[in-house]
Amino acid sequence: MRKIAVLTVVAFCAAMMFSSLAFSARKTIIKIGINAPLTGDIPKVGEGSKYAAQMWLEDIENAGGLEVGGKKYEVELVIEDNESKAESAVKANTKMITQDDVLAIVGPQSSKQAVPAGEVANKYKTVMISPWSTNPSTTLDRPYVFRGCFLDPFQGPVVANFITEEFGFTKAAVLYDVASDYPKGLAEVFKQAWEDKHGAGSVVAYESFTTKDTDFSSQLTKIVKSGAEVLFTPQYYNEVPLIVSQAKNLGWTGPIVGSDSWGSAETIELCGEDCYGLFFSSHYAAAGAKGATKAFIDRYEKTYGYIPDDVAALTWDALRLAQQAIQDAGKLTGKIEKDREAVRDALAQIKDFDGITGKMTFTEEGDPIKCAVIVRINHQGEYEFYGSSCP
Amino acid sequence: MEPLIESFNYILQNIINALQRGSFYAVISIGYSMVYGVLMLFNFAHGDIFMVGTYIGFGIATVLLATFGGLVPPPVIFLATVVITMFLASWIGVFVEVAGYRPLRQAPRASAAITGLMIGIIFETTILIMLGAKRLSFPPLMETVNYHIGGIYITNVKAMIIIISLLLMLALHAFIQKTKWGMAMRAMSYDFLAVPLMGVSINIIAPLTFAVGAGLAAVAGILYGQAYPILDPYMGVLLGWKAFVAAILGGRGSIKGAALAGYLLGFIEIFVATVFPSTLRDFIAYSIILVILTFRPRGFFGMEHSTKLRL
């Protein structure tokens, strides 16, 4: 009995391997890899990426394929789950590049995965566009790695400026996850920007916790005692509700300000009325959108039943960037290394790309120059455009 | 005078924070200790039993709120949620014992420990498959009221968590000291081999122990859901580790020790963060525990192996 079972499994695995080999060997299919956190800490981010990618693929399929140099090619998405873990993101990139022969990769979304995964993509000379990673290390000294959003060194000062101008505060507190690249990086940049503005020691409480912590009471008690006027917490949507409600329960009355990681569609679902009236910096605001952005939002909402968050919008832009780069490359030779290089060169040349999250031109490092948006969560629980700040 | 009162309030506020945190560690680490007392093994699936209990509690609370919300007073719904969840979750405990540990009763202890880890992974992935990776938000079973008493903030939820945890532990103590089942458990922990000869079936006492531990963990889960309302299939892992540390610190097999060490752990974690930069919290907190264990390797109430273990 056992032997038969083992044999069946082995035979099944072998069949799977051969079938995928057979697929990749024949005609040229353009494969785009999606490295997304479908499970793990931030599954909603993964869902948004997947849905945006599916919508993009739908457009390509409706057009009968992607036209490159007068020839239409079939496009296939290779979606890999990185479990919102750094090591899984690295594994996913390695697999997609070495086994699936993807032409370009979109993702991973958060810096925690994008920074190590970018190393792999660059090593194998494959274009990777992270739609959402704002940590500088993602693209630094990596010619093959690009991104679709602005950087933390830009976002931190934007938030510090906004708070200063809007409220006139001089004392700020920061609460962040020390074990995650994105919040840690952004917290540092914010602290720097704030202290440049208001003098050393004006960040009166600089508190941290580690991923998976749910109790922030000692840190928040410290923050309340510190006399800070505003709390900046660049955390993800699964932590924001806990931080906001615990802060309120410990007597915090000032505003709480977040960053683009708050922009998920699920923040409000989980946080509820506790989060109404709070601000965060982001890439786009759904309420009050116009033109192509509105068309994208309407289509997404109609298909998937909720308003897309910034991750979905940025993923959409990243895929369209990849598409344009592939088309600009002129022709596909079928030799994957050569094609990847051509795509990279084309992508680096793109100027004034008209994305739904703003106009983009890449810098030397592969970072776009674009504007940030300040979003206010209004009392209907919608993300409302409050102001914008350009570099 | 003013700064003195302020720092006094600050300490008092942190004591309340620590009591809440410690309550979870205490109630969960008791589950570790009980099983160790009876079967001499650490049930490493316990953190995940807590997680499953929280999800069951979430399901029950959602159903009850949808059916009876507004019709009956919130405390009734809360009580019903606790009772039904405890009942259902205790069967999870029984299942773990019967399916996971019973076949390995004669096997080396290491096999049993590894089995626990595997059961934990099975639970995590089962929840993941059944409910997807989407985060769930535990519905509030009562309106949060925030009391501001002389510079200290305490919500009714916090007070309830601390009180219910203490009541649970007292109830468990009474169960073990006053009932026949409790006596059988104590006997089992005293002599694993002789007790069956006295007509006490280990096949009843062992699952009962698991059931009680799982029931406690499930109540802790409901309380946890009120304090930290975001559910996650992996939420039991870290809490489970820490509760395990508390069980060791308290002395393997000692329920009293587990409860005490649970609170101690809560206090150490909270007060380390108030004195030192919070980045160093876990590093310093667990270094302290390491030092304590260096001097008391058997924990506070631990016994020499040769002199048997007591519940």
CSV table of C-alpha atoms in Angstrom, one decimal, chain A residues 38-44 47 176 178 206-219 221-222 224-225 237-239 241-242 245-246 248-253 266 269-271, chain B residues 6-7 10 13-14 17-18 20-21 128 133-137 144 146 153-155 158 224 227-230 232 234-235 238 242 269-282:
chain,number,residue,atom,x,y,z
A,38,LEU,CA,-0.9,36.4,-0.7
A,39,THR,CA,-0.7,35.0,2.9
A,40,GLY,CA,1.1,36.0,6.0
A,41,ASP,CA,0.9,39.4,7.7
A,42,ILE,CA,-0.5,41.5,5.0
A,43,PRO,CA,-2.6,39.3,2.7
A,44,LYS,CA,-4.8,42.2,1.6
A,47,GLU,CA,-4.9,40.4,-3.0
A,176,TYR,CA,7.4,51.7,15.0
A,178,VAL,CA,12.0,47.7,14.8
A,206,TYR,CA,10.9,57.3,20.1
A,207,GLU,CA,9.4,53.9,20.9
A,208,SER,CA,9.6,50.5,19.1
A,209,PHE,CA,8.2,47.0,19.2
A,210,THR,CA,8.8,43.9,17.2
A,211,THR,CA,6.6,42.2,14.6
A,212,LYS,CA,3.8,40.1,16.0
A,213,ASP,CA,3.5,42.2,19.2
A,214,THR,CA,0.0,43.1,19.9
A,215,ASP,CA,0.4,44.9,23.3
A,216,PHE,CA,1.9,48.4,23.0
A,217,SER,CA,0.7,49.5,26.4
A,218,SER,CA,4.1,50.2,28.0
A,219,GLN,CA,5.3,52.1,24.9
A,221,THR,CA,2.1,54.9,28.4
A,222,LYS,CA,5.6,56.3,27.9
A,224,VAL,CA,1.4,59.8,26.7
A,225,LYS,CA,3.7,60.8,29.6
A,237,TYR,CA,-3.0,47.9,8.6
A,238,ASN,CA,-3.0,44.9,10.9
A,239,GLU,CA,-1.2,46.9,13.6
A,241,PRO,CA,-6.2,49.4,14.7
A,242,LEU,CA,-4.4,48.0,17.8
A,245,SER,CA,-7.4,51.9,20.1
A,246,GLN,CA,-4.8,51.2,22.8
A,248,LYS,CA,-7.0,56.1,23.1
A,249,ASN,CA,-7.6,53.7,26.0
A,250,LEU,CA,-4.4,55.0,27.7
A,251,GLY,CA,-5.5,58.6,27.5
A,252,TRP,CA,-3.9,59.8,24.2
A,253,THR,CA,-6.0,62.6,22.7
A,266,GLU,CA,-8.7,46.9,5.1
A,269,GLU,CA,-12.6,47.6,8.0
A,270,LEU,CA,-10.5,46.5,11.0
A,271,CYS,CA,-10.1,49.9,12.7
B,6,GLU,CA,2.9,61.9,38.2
B,7,SER,CA,5.6,59.2,38.4
B,10,TYR,CA,3.0,56.3,35.7
B,13,GLN,CA,-0.6,52.7,35.0
B,14,ASN,CA,2.2,50.3,34.1
B,17,ASN,CA,-0.7,47.2,31.9
B,18,ALA,CA,1.5,44.4,33.3
B,20,GLN,CA,-3.3,42.5,31.7
B,21,ARG,CA,-0.3,41.2,29.8
B,128,LEU,CA,-5.6,29.5,6.8
B,133,ALA,CA,-5.4,34.9,5.0
B,134,LYS,CA,-7.7,37.8,5.5
B,135,ARG,CA,-7.5,39.4,9.0
B,136,LEU,CA,-10.6,39.1,11.1
B,137,SER,CA,-11.7,41.6,13.7
B,144,THR,CA,-15.6,49.9,25.9
B,146,ASN,CA,-12.6,54.2,29.6
B,153,TYR,CA,-6.7,55.1,32.5
B,154,ILE,CA,-8.4,51.7,32.8
B,155,THR,CA,-11.0,50.4,30.5
B,158,LYS,CA,-8.9,45.6,31.0
B,224,TYR,CA,-7.5,38.4,24.0
B,227,ALA,CA,-8.1,43.5,24.2
B,228,TYR,CA,-6.4,43.0,20.8
B,229,PRO,CA,-9.2,42.4,18.3
B,230,ILE,CA,-7.1,41.4,15.2
B,232,ASP,CA,-4.3,35.9,12.8
B,234,TYR,CA,-0.1,32.6,13.7
B,235,MET,CA,-1.1,34.6,16.8
B,238,LEU,CA,4.7,33.9,20.0
B,242,LYS,CA,6.3,33.0,26.1
B,269,GLU,CA,8.3,42.9,29.9
B,270,ILE,CA,6.3,46.0,30.8
B,271,PHE,CA,8.8,47.5,33.2
B,272,VAL,CA,11.9,46.7,31.1
B,273,ALA,CA,10.3,48.8,28.4
B,274,THR,CA,9.5,51.7,30.7
B,275,VAL,CA,13.1,51.8,32.0
B,276,PHE,CA,15.1,50.9,28.9
B,277,PRO,CA,14.6,51.8,25.3
B,278,SER,CA,11.8,49.6,24.0
B,279,THR,CA,13.9,48.2,21.3
B,280,LEU,CA,15.8,46.3,24.0
B,281,ARG,CA,12.7,45.1,25.7
B,282,ASP,CA,12.6,41.4,24.8
